[in-house]
Every structure is written in C-alpha cells, then in structure tokens.
Short mmCIF file of C-alpha atoms and ligand atoms in Angstrom, two decimals:
data_model
loop_
_atom_site.label_atom_id
_atom_site.label_comp_id
_atom_site.label_asym_id
_atom_site.label_seq_id
_atom_site.Cartn_x
_atom_site.Cartn_y
_atom_site.Cartn_z
CA MET A 11 9.29 -34.98 -7.51
CA HIS A 12 8.70 -34.90 -3.80
CA ALA A 13 10.74 -33.27 -1.02
CA ASP A 14 10.04 -33.83 2.68
CA PHE A 15 11.06 -30.37 3.80
CA ILE A 16 8.08 -28.87 1.97
CA LEU A 17 5.54 -30.93 3.90
CA LYS A 18 7.41 -30.28 7.14
CA GLU A 19 7.37 -26.57 6.60
CA LEU A 20 3.67 -26.58 5.73
CA ARG A 21 2.92 -28.58 8.86
CA ALA A 22 4.87 -26.10 10.99
CA LEU A 23 2.94 -23.20 9.47
CA ARG A 24 -0.39 -24.91 10.19
CA GLU A 25 0.63 -25.67 13.77
CA ALA A 26 1.57 -22.03 14.35
CA GLY A 27 -1.74 -20.80 12.90
CA LEU A 28 0.17 -19.13 10.08
CA TYR A 29 -0.87 -21.26 7.11
CA ARG A 30 -2.16 -19.17 4.20
CA SER A 31 -4.31 -20.13 1.26
CA LEU A 32 -5.80 -18.36 -1.73
CA LYS A 33 -9.44 -17.43 -2.22
CA ARG A 34 -10.76 -17.52 -5.76
CA VAL A 35 -12.58 -14.32 -6.66
CA GLN A 36 -15.05 -14.40 -9.52
CA GLY A 37 -15.94 -11.19 -11.31
CA GLU A 38 -15.30 -7.60 -10.45
CA GLN A 39 -13.48 -6.18 -7.43
CA GLY A 40 -16.31 -4.06 -6.05
CA PRO A 41 -17.85 -3.24 -2.67
CA THR A 42 -19.24 -6.75 -2.89
CA LEU A 43 -17.38 -9.73 -4.27
CA MET A 44 -18.19 -13.18 -5.65
CA ILE A 45 -16.13 -15.89 -3.99
CA GLU A 46 -16.82 -19.56 -4.65
CA GLY A 47 -20.28 -18.74 -5.95
CA ARG A 48 -21.29 -16.56 -2.99
CA GLU A 49 -21.68 -12.80 -2.95
CA LEU A 50 -19.90 -11.26 0.01
CA LEU A 51 -19.45 -7.76 1.32
CA ASN A 52 -15.89 -6.74 0.54
CA PHE A 53 -14.13 -5.02 3.42
CA CYS A 54 -10.50 -5.82 2.67
CA SER A 55 -9.78 -4.43 -0.75
CA ASN A 56 -7.31 -1.64 -1.57
CA ASN A 57 -9.58 -0.54 -4.42
CA TYR A 58 -10.42 2.39 -2.17
CA LEU A 59 -12.10 4.60 -4.76
CA GLY A 60 -13.83 1.76 -6.57
CA LEU A 61 -11.94 2.50 -9.80
CA ALA A 62 -10.74 -1.03 -10.61
CA GLY A 63 -13.85 -1.78 -12.65
CA HIS A 64 -14.71 1.78 -13.71
CA PRO A 65 -15.92 2.03 -17.33
CA ALA A 66 -13.45 4.84 -18.11
CA LEU A 67 -10.48 2.70 -17.07
CA CYS A 68 -11.82 -0.35 -18.90
CA ALA A 69 -12.44 1.66 -22.07
CA ALA A 70 -8.95 3.18 -21.95
CA ALA A 71 -7.40 -0.26 -21.48
CA LYS A 72 -9.37 -1.75 -24.40
CA GLU A 73 -8.50 1.13 -26.67
CA ALA A 74 -4.81 0.75 -25.80
CA ILE A 75 -4.94 -2.96 -26.65
CA ASP A 76 -6.52 -2.18 -30.03
CA ARG A 77 -3.86 0.40 -30.78
CA TYR A 78 -0.70 -1.08 -29.23
CA GLY A 79 -1.43 -4.78 -28.65
CA CYS A 80 -1.20 -6.74 -25.42
CA GLY A 81 2.45 -6.90 -24.47
CA SER A 82 5.16 -4.25 -24.35
CA GLY A 83 7.66 -6.64 -25.87
CA ALA A 84 10.77 -5.79 -23.88
CA SER A 85 12.21 -3.82 -20.99
CA ARG A 86 12.14 -0.03 -21.03
CA LEU A 87 15.80 0.27 -22.07
CA ILE A 88 15.40 -2.09 -25.02
CA SER A 89 12.27 -1.68 -27.20
CA GLY A 90 9.67 -1.52 -24.43
CA ASN A 91 9.61 2.23 -23.73
CA LEU A 92 6.18 3.07 -25.12
CA GLU A 93 4.84 6.58 -25.50
CA LEU A 94 2.21 5.57 -22.94
CA HIS A 95 4.90 5.08 -20.27
CA GLU A 96 6.09 8.61 -20.82
CA GLN A 97 2.58 10.06 -20.97
CA LEU A 98 1.78 8.39 -17.66
CA GLU A 99 5.02 9.72 -16.16
CA GLU A 100 4.19 13.26 -17.26
CA LYS A 101 0.76 12.94 -15.62
CA ILE A 102 2.27 11.67 -12.38
CA ALA A 103 4.91 14.40 -12.24
CA ALA A 104 2.20 17.03 -12.83
CA LEU A 105 0.02 15.49 -10.12
CA LYS A 106 2.86 15.33 -7.60
CA GLY A 107 4.36 18.68 -8.60
CA THR A 108 7.79 17.17 -9.21
CA GLU A 109 10.22 17.68 -12.09
CA ALA A 110 9.91 14.08 -13.18
CA ALA A 111 8.45 10.66 -12.52
CA LEU A 112 9.28 7.10 -13.51
CA VAL A 113 6.93 4.13 -13.68
CA PHE A 114 7.81 0.79 -12.12
CA ASN A 115 6.11 -2.55 -12.67
CA SER A 116 5.02 -2.80 -9.05
CA GLY A 117 5.51 -1.11 -5.72
CA TYR A 118 7.34 -4.17 -4.50
CA GLN A 119 9.84 -3.85 -7.33
CA ALA A 120 10.17 -0.10 -6.84
CA ASN A 121 11.06 -0.38 -3.17
CA THR A 122 13.37 -3.35 -3.52
CA GLY A 123 15.33 -1.60 -6.27
CA LEU A 124 15.19 2.06 -5.35
CA LEU A 125 16.90 1.90 -1.99
CA SER A 126 20.06 0.49 -3.53
CA CYS A 127 20.26 3.55 -5.79
CA LEU A 128 20.15 5.82 -2.76
CA ALA A 129 22.34 4.11 -0.16
CA GLY A 130 25.11 1.53 -0.01
CA GLU A 131 27.99 0.31 2.10
CA GLY A 132 29.02 2.93 4.66
CA ASP A 133 25.62 4.66 4.59
CA THR A 134 22.79 4.40 7.12
CA ILE A 135 19.08 3.93 6.45
CA PHE A 136 16.61 4.86 9.18
CA SER A 137 13.47 2.80 8.65
CA ASP A 138 10.18 2.94 10.58
CA ALA A 139 9.47 -0.34 12.38
CA LEU A 140 6.15 -0.76 10.58
CA ASN A 141 7.43 -0.17 7.06
CA HIS A 142 6.19 -2.56 4.38
CA ALA A 143 8.03 -5.79 3.52
CA SER A 144 9.18 -4.32 0.20
CA ILE A 145 11.02 -1.52 2.05
CA ILE A 146 12.52 -4.02 4.49
CA ASP A 147 13.74 -6.19 1.63
CA GLY A 148 14.99 -3.12 -0.25
CA CYS A 149 17.02 -2.08 2.80
CA ARG A 150 18.57 -5.55 3.04
CA LEU A 151 19.77 -5.39 -0.54
CA THR A 152 21.62 -2.10 -0.06
CA ARG A 153 24.42 -3.37 2.24
CA ALA A 154 23.93 -0.13 4.20
CA ARG A 155 23.56 -0.14 7.99
CA VAL A 156 19.84 -0.24 8.76
CA VAL A 157 18.50 1.38 11.92
CA VAL A 158 14.89 0.43 12.57
CA TYR A 159 13.28 3.09 14.77
CA PRO A 160 10.08 2.41 16.74
CA HIS A 161 6.94 3.29 14.81
CA GLY A 162 6.61 7.07 14.41
CA ASP A 163 9.05 7.70 17.28
CA ILE A 164 10.60 11.05 16.46
CA ALA A 165 12.69 11.24 19.64
CA ARG A 166 14.35 7.90 18.88
CA LEU A 167 14.86 8.87 15.28
CA GLU A 168 16.58 12.06 16.46
CA ASP A 169 18.85 10.07 18.81
CA GLU A 170 19.82 7.69 16.07
CA LEU A 171 20.49 10.49 13.59
CA LYS A 172 22.69 12.25 16.17
CA LYS A 173 24.75 9.12 16.73
CA THR A 174 25.43 8.61 13.03
CA THR A 175 28.35 10.67 11.88
CA THR A 176 29.60 9.02 8.72
CA GLY A 177 28.17 8.23 5.30
CA LYS A 178 24.86 9.25 3.74
CA LYS A 179 21.78 9.16 5.92
CA LEU A 180 18.42 8.19 4.46
CA ILE A 181 15.11 8.15 6.32
CA VAL A 182 12.42 5.95 4.79
CA THR A 183 8.79 5.84 5.87
CA GLU A 184 5.33 5.14 4.58
CA THR A 185 3.02 8.16 4.73
CA ILE A 186 -0.17 6.23 5.49
CA PHE A 187 0.81 2.92 7.03
CA SER A 188 -0.55 -0.09 5.19
CA MET A 189 -1.61 -2.24 8.14
CA ASP A 190 -2.38 0.50 10.69
CA GLY A 191 -3.83 3.32 8.61
CA ASP A 192 -2.13 6.02 10.65
CA GLU A 193 -0.11 8.86 9.18
CA ALA A 194 3.64 9.30 9.71
CA PRO A 195 4.72 12.53 11.47
CA LEU A 196 6.14 13.67 8.18
CA ALA A 197 6.64 17.38 8.89
CA GLU A 198 8.73 16.49 11.94
CA ILE A 199 10.67 13.84 10.03
CA VAL A 200 11.54 16.36 7.33
CA GLU A 201 12.68 18.89 9.92
CA LEU A 202 14.90 16.33 11.60
CA ALA A 203 16.29 15.29 8.23
CA GLU A 204 17.26 18.87 7.46
CA ARG A 205 18.86 19.37 10.86
CA PHE A 206 20.97 16.24 10.53
CA GLY A 207 21.67 16.33 6.81
CA ALA A 208 19.57 13.25 6.01
CA LEU A 209 17.61 12.47 2.85
CA VAL A 210 13.96 11.37 2.93
CA MET A 211 12.14 8.75 0.91
CA VAL A 212 8.41 8.18 1.37
CA ASP A 213 6.06 5.42 0.29
CA GLU A 214 2.63 6.83 -0.58
CA ALA A 215 1.11 3.47 -1.59
CA HIS A 216 -2.00 3.97 0.56
CA ALA A 217 -2.21 7.73 0.20
CA THR A 218 -2.04 8.06 -3.57
CA GLY A 219 -5.45 8.88 -5.02
CA VAL A 220 -6.87 9.31 -1.56
CA ALA A 221 -5.10 12.07 0.39
CA GLY A 222 -4.05 15.58 -0.63
CA PRO A 223 -5.07 17.82 -3.52
CA ASN A 224 -6.34 15.76 -6.48
CA GLY A 225 -5.30 12.64 -4.59
CA ALA A 226 -1.61 13.59 -4.88
CA GLY A 227 -0.84 12.15 -1.43
CA VAL A 228 0.25 13.24 2.04
CA VAL A 229 3.43 14.99 0.84
CA ALA A 230 1.35 17.31 -1.34
CA LYS A 231 -1.22 17.76 1.44
CA LEU A 232 1.55 19.04 3.73
CA GLY A 233 3.36 20.99 1.01
CA LEU A 234 6.61 19.09 1.59
CA GLY A 235 7.40 18.12 -2.00
CA GLU A 236 10.47 20.34 -2.34
CA ARG A 237 12.02 18.89 0.81
CA ILE A 238 11.67 15.19 0.02
CA LEU A 239 14.09 13.39 -2.27
CA VAL A 240 11.97 10.43 -3.36
CA GLN A 241 8.22 9.88 -3.38
CA MET A 242 7.04 6.48 -4.46
CA GLY A 243 3.49 5.21 -4.66
CA THR A 244 1.39 2.55 -6.28
CA LEU A 245 -1.12 2.57 -9.10
CA GLY A 246 -2.84 -0.68 -8.11
CA LYS A 247 -4.67 0.49 -5.02
CA ALA A 248 -6.87 3.62 -4.99
CA LEU A 249 -6.05 4.22 -8.66
CA GLY A 250 -7.56 0.85 -9.58
CA SER A 251 -4.89 -0.12 -12.10
CA PHE A 252 -1.47 -1.72 -11.58
CA GLY A 253 2.17 -0.70 -11.20
CA ALA A 254 3.98 1.98 -9.26
CA TYR A 255 5.76 5.28 -9.65
CA VAL A 256 8.68 7.23 -8.32
CA ALA A 257 8.45 11.02 -8.37
CA GLY A 258 11.34 13.42 -7.82
CA SER A 259 13.97 15.32 -9.74
CA LYS A 260 15.03 14.71 -13.34
CA ALA A 261 18.47 13.67 -12.09
CA LEU A 262 16.91 11.08 -9.75
CA ARG A 263 14.94 9.68 -12.70
CA GLU A 264 18.13 9.40 -14.75
CA LEU A 265 19.99 7.70 -11.92
CA ILE A 266 17.23 5.11 -11.53
CA ILE A 267 17.13 4.42 -15.28
CA ASN A 268 20.88 3.85 -15.18
CA ARG A 269 21.30 2.01 -11.92
CA CYS A 270 18.12 0.43 -10.64
CA ARG A 271 18.14 -3.32 -11.25
CA THR A 272 14.40 -3.81 -10.67
CA PHE A 273 13.72 -1.15 -13.28
CA ILE A 274 16.31 -2.27 -15.82
CA PHE A 275 15.98 -6.04 -15.86
CA THR A 276 12.26 -6.55 -16.35
CA THR A 277 9.76 -6.36 -19.18
CA SER A 278 7.88 -3.06 -19.00
CA LEU A 279 4.21 -2.64 -18.13
CA PRO A 280 1.77 -3.41 -20.94
CA PRO A 281 -0.24 -0.75 -22.80
CA SER A 282 -3.62 -1.60 -21.25
CA VAL A 283 -2.32 -1.09 -17.72
CA LEU A 284 -0.63 2.20 -18.59
CA ALA A 285 -3.74 3.56 -20.29
CA ALA A 286 -5.91 2.56 -17.33
CA SER A 287 -3.55 4.39 -14.95
CA ILE A 288 -3.67 7.54 -17.08
CA ALA A 289 -7.47 7.39 -17.11
CA ALA A 290 -7.54 6.87 -13.33
CA ILE A 291 -5.40 9.93 -12.56
CA GLU A 292 -7.66 12.01 -14.81
CA LEU A 293 -10.79 10.65 -13.14
CA VAL A 294 -9.55 11.30 -9.60
CA ARG A 295 -8.82 14.90 -10.57
CA LYS A 296 -12.16 15.40 -12.33
CA GLU A 297 -14.31 13.70 -9.70
CA PRO A 298 -13.34 14.91 -6.21
CA GLU A 299 -16.69 13.56 -5.00
CA ARG A 300 -15.16 10.08 -5.03
CA ARG A 301 -12.62 11.10 -2.41
CA LEU A 302 -15.30 12.89 -0.44
CA ALA A 303 -17.47 9.76 -0.50
CA LEU A 304 -14.50 7.76 0.75
CA TRP A 305 -13.80 10.14 3.64
CA HIS A 306 -17.50 10.10 4.51
CA ASN A 307 -17.36 6.30 4.69
CA VAL A 308 -14.12 6.40 6.71
CA ARG A 309 -15.96 8.35 9.41
CA ALA A 310 -19.03 6.10 9.20
CA LEU A 311 -16.86 2.99 9.57
CA ARG A 312 -15.05 4.32 12.62
CA ASP A 313 -18.29 5.46 14.25
CA GLY A 314 -19.98 2.12 13.57
CA LEU A 315 -17.08 0.06 14.96
CA LYS A 316 -16.84 2.31 18.03
CA ARG A 317 -20.54 1.85 18.69
CA MET A 318 -19.80 -1.87 19.03
CA GLY A 319 -17.55 -1.03 21.93
CA LEU A 320 -14.34 -1.68 19.99
CA ARG A 321 -11.31 0.35 21.04
CA LEU A 322 -9.90 1.63 17.79
CA SER A 323 -6.31 2.61 17.10
CA GLU A 324 -5.43 6.02 15.74
CA SER A 325 -6.10 5.39 12.07
CA GLN A 326 -6.50 8.54 10.00
CA SER A 327 -7.48 6.76 6.84
CA GLN A 328 -9.57 4.21 5.00
CA ILE A 329 -7.57 1.45 6.72
CA GLN A 330 -8.95 0.61 10.13
CA PRO A 331 -7.32 -2.26 12.01
CA VAL A 332 -9.27 -4.17 14.63
CA ILE A 333 -6.49 -5.74 16.68
CA ILE A 334 -7.26 -9.26 17.85
CA GLY A 335 -3.77 -10.31 18.99
CA ASP A 336 -3.58 -14.06 18.63
CA ALA A 337 -3.24 -15.32 15.04
CA ARG A 338 -5.63 -18.28 15.45
CA ARG A 339 -8.36 -16.17 17.09
CA CYS A 340 -7.99 -13.60 14.38
CA MET A 341 -8.37 -16.19 11.62
CA ALA A 342 -11.34 -17.79 13.39
CA LEU A 343 -13.06 -14.42 13.50
CA SER A 344 -12.26 -13.76 9.86
CA ALA A 345 -13.74 -17.19 8.97
CA ARG A 346 -16.87 -16.42 11.00
CA LEU A 347 -17.35 -13.15 9.14
CA PHE A 348 -16.88 -15.02 5.88
CA GLU A 349 -19.57 -17.55 6.78
CA LYS A 350 -21.92 -14.68 7.55
CA GLY A 351 -21.28 -12.98 4.22
CA LEU A 352 -18.47 -10.50 4.85
CA PHE A 353 -14.94 -10.84 3.53
CA CYS A 354 -12.29 -9.25 5.74
CA GLN A 355 -9.01 -11.11 5.59
CA GLY A 356 -7.19 -11.66 8.89
CA ILE A 357 -3.63 -10.33 8.86
CA ARG A 358 -0.94 -12.25 10.74
CA PRO A 359 2.83 -12.29 11.16
CA PRO A 360 5.08 -11.80 9.32
CA THR A 361 2.89 -9.13 7.71
CA VAL A 362 2.36 -7.57 11.17
CA PRO A 363 4.37 -8.00 14.41
CA ALA A 364 3.69 -11.12 16.52
CA GLY A 365 0.77 -10.69 18.93
CA THR A 366 -0.88 -8.00 16.80
CA SER A 367 -2.88 -10.14 14.37
CA ARG A 368 -5.79 -8.13 13.15
CA LEU A 369 -8.74 -7.66 10.93
CA ARG A 370 -7.56 -4.97 8.55
CA VAL A 371 -10.88 -3.42 7.68
CA THR A 372 -10.80 -1.21 4.61
CA VAL A 373 -13.67 0.88 3.39
CA MET A 374 -14.34 2.01 -0.17
CA ALA A 375 -15.95 5.12 -1.67
CA THR A 376 -18.48 2.81 -3.31
CA HIS A 377 -19.76 1.17 -0.14
CA SER A 378 -23.37 2.27 0.29
CA HIS A 379 -25.08 3.11 3.55
CA GLU A 380 -26.77 -0.30 3.30
CA HIS A 381 -23.43 -2.12 2.80
CA LEU A 382 -22.12 -0.47 5.96
CA ARG A 383 -25.28 -1.23 7.91
CA GLN A 384 -25.08 -4.92 6.96
CA ALA A 385 -21.37 -4.98 7.76
CA PHE A 386 -21.89 -3.59 11.28
CA LYS A 387 -24.60 -6.17 11.92
CA ILE A 388 -22.30 -9.01 10.82
CA PHE A 389 -19.31 -7.66 12.78
CA ALA A 390 -21.41 -7.35 15.93
CA GLU A 391 -22.78 -10.91 15.61
CA ALA A 392 -19.37 -12.43 14.87
CA LEU A 393 -17.68 -10.57 17.73
CA ASN A 394 -20.40 -11.64 20.17
CA GLU A 395 -20.18 -15.27 19.12
CA SER A 396 -16.40 -15.24 19.38
CA ARG A 397 -16.66 -14.03 23.00
CA ASP A 398 -18.82 -17.05 23.93
N1 PMP B 4 4.36 -0.30 -0.29
C1 PMP B 4 3.31 -0.47 0.54
C2 PMP B 4 3.21 0.40 1.75
C3 PMP B 4 2.35 -1.44 0.26
O1 PMP B 4 1.32 -1.62 1.08
C4 PMP B 4 2.47 -2.22 -0.90
C5 PMP B 4 1.44 -3.24 -1.33
N2 PMP B 4 0.77 -3.89 -0.38
C6 PMP B 4 3.58 -2.03 -1.71
C7 PMP B 4 4.50 -1.06 -1.38
C8 PMP B 4 3.79 -2.86 -2.93
O2 PMP B 4 3.05 -2.37 -4.00
P1 PMP B 4 2.58 -3.32 -5.16
O3 PMP B 4 1.35 -4.00 -4.69
O4 PMP B 4 2.36 -2.40 -6.31
O5 PMP B 4 3.70 -4.28 -5.42
#
C-alpha cells in the first residue's frame, strides 16, 4: 500500500535539512567502530566506560541465558518477575543509598510512565527547558500544568514556584544534561523545593556509572539522596547494558508497581540483560580506574578542542557539544568527519532547540592517547575545510 502523505513528509524533512537515516554498525561498540566495512573512530557513543563489550558483562549474560533462557516470558506482575530483577534492584538501591529500586525496560519508558504516578490534574510540573524528550512526553501524559523554566535558571524557577499556590508541585531535571553535558544546579533546586514545598525528580541517565562515589551519580556526589523523591537513570549508557532504574523509597516502588502503565503493561527485561547490568555495577565499583580514565580523557578532549580555537560551552562531563547552529552545516561537517574516518553524529532539532545544531562529541574511558590525537587532527582538518 502507498500513501502520499508519507512521501510528502519525507520531502519536507529533506528540504529542512532534518532527514534522518540509520547507519549500520558491524561488530562491537568500542572506541572505534566498523560501519559499512570501514573502521572509524567512535566519538558519539554513550558507552562511556567501554563496558558494552566487556568480557565480564558478556560472560554474565551468557551464563544467565544458560540458566534462565532467553526471554522473561511475561510482564513483572504476571510470571516475568525473575530473581535477577530483584537482585539487580537490590544492587541499585545499595549503590544509590536508597530504600528501594525498581527496574524499567528503558529510560524512555521510565520517564513517560513515572511522571503520571507523581502528578496529575491540578498539579504543576516544573521542567527544565533542556530536559530529554522522554521527560517532555511524560509531562504531557500527566494532564498536570507544565511550566518549562529556562535551562538551569534558578531565579525563574523560584518565581514560578512562588506563583503556584495550589496542587502538588514537582520539579524535574536531568543531572548531567544529555545534549549539553553541563550539570544542573541541583543543590539550589533542592533548597528551592524545600522552601516552596515541591518534590524533586532527577534523571541521572548520563551521570550513572560516571559521576559520584562508585558511579552512583550526581545526587550521591552532592549527598542529596535523602532530599530527592525520585532518582531515575539508565543502564544502557555508561553501564554498557540496557534498561533503566528508579531509586527511592519502598512506598514509591510500591506505588509504581501498582500504578505505572509503562511498568505494568510490558514484558519484563530478559535474563541476559539483567545479569549484564549486575556485572556492570560490580565492575564500576571494583575498578574506579575506569572512571578516572574517563575523567582524564574528558580533560584531554576539552583541551584538544580548545587548542583548535573552538569556544566550548560549560560542559562538566564526557559530553562536549560543539555548537554549529545551522542543521545543514552541522550535518555537512558530520559527513566530512565521517569521510575522514571519525564518527560523530550531528544532532539537530527536535533533539535540540532550533539554531543550536551541534556535534555532540562524547569521549570514552577506552579512547587511547592515539585515538584522541587522530581525532583532533581530523576535527581540525574538517573544520578548516568547512570554513573554505
Ligand atoms: N533520559 C535521558 C536524559 C536520556 O538521554 C535518555 C536516552 N538518550 C533517556 C532518558 C532514555 O533512556 P533509554 O535510552 O534507556 O530509553
């Protein structure tokens, strides 16, 4: 069957420079990557610690398949609540220092479902302007009033909290922002929340495994765990596995199990994935040198890009945006890098605001000095050529 609107929509996307297509990756997700038969330097992966192909994770996943099989068979509330789910949840709660944790199938599902358990009609959600799409969609599903405050703007957040006098108030923010790499002013947010009787939910997707003691995240780094209602994070980025978690009180866990549609109505994560996540949390705790190697590379990346004369934004993490502005120019630069042997995907609207298309450069613990040296050479050449 054929429908004209599809072709029309695709044409419009192409004309706006917003058309997207998939790249086929062959083999492992490492500091280098095979794409269409070519080996490229990989500077856009969220596999920050290089754990996705780690032998300990692979062995744990294989062992789990041998013992439990491939699929979990059902949703958690039917017959799909495996002992591995609960073991993983105990590990996460211990890591985060919370009473309890609950595993979700993905961060996207966690955010789209969680917010509706926390706020509804008559309530107000205060959401940072740069929050991830999954938080934005989660807010939409709640039927609560949503106040989007400018990125990290504490004064505006305070004004908005002051003006809101009825219903529950919930502030939601990422801790390390996915497309900008900067850290939310979390201590100030928590103080405001306490002054105005608001609850706080944080998304630690890009901080989990990377920031804080044992990779527990920014909340743990700042010692704010007791003052935050909900901490969610993902297992598919620095932890090299797949899925997501919510950490908080036992009562919160029970509420989610009872009310959260994206938790209830979906087949649970399979054994291999759960076992890999357990192994990853263990590994991050046992091998702090991985995090140290990452932070070393974060500094090296920033220094190298600055030496090229690039004005860098205030990233405090492994995510370093190089803002290009125009979507077409950004994609042309990304394509040029690709031709020269470096993969760094251009990021355009609607992922980022219009006029802020960027190369979202991410560095990994497993990038060697030589990988970085080659990357700087390629970046410098591509940037020079694109100025011509
Ligand atoms: N939150 C943030 C901040 C993210 O960057 C992402 C993934 N890009 C998600 C949530 C969704 O997580 P997942 O990939 O596990 O669905």
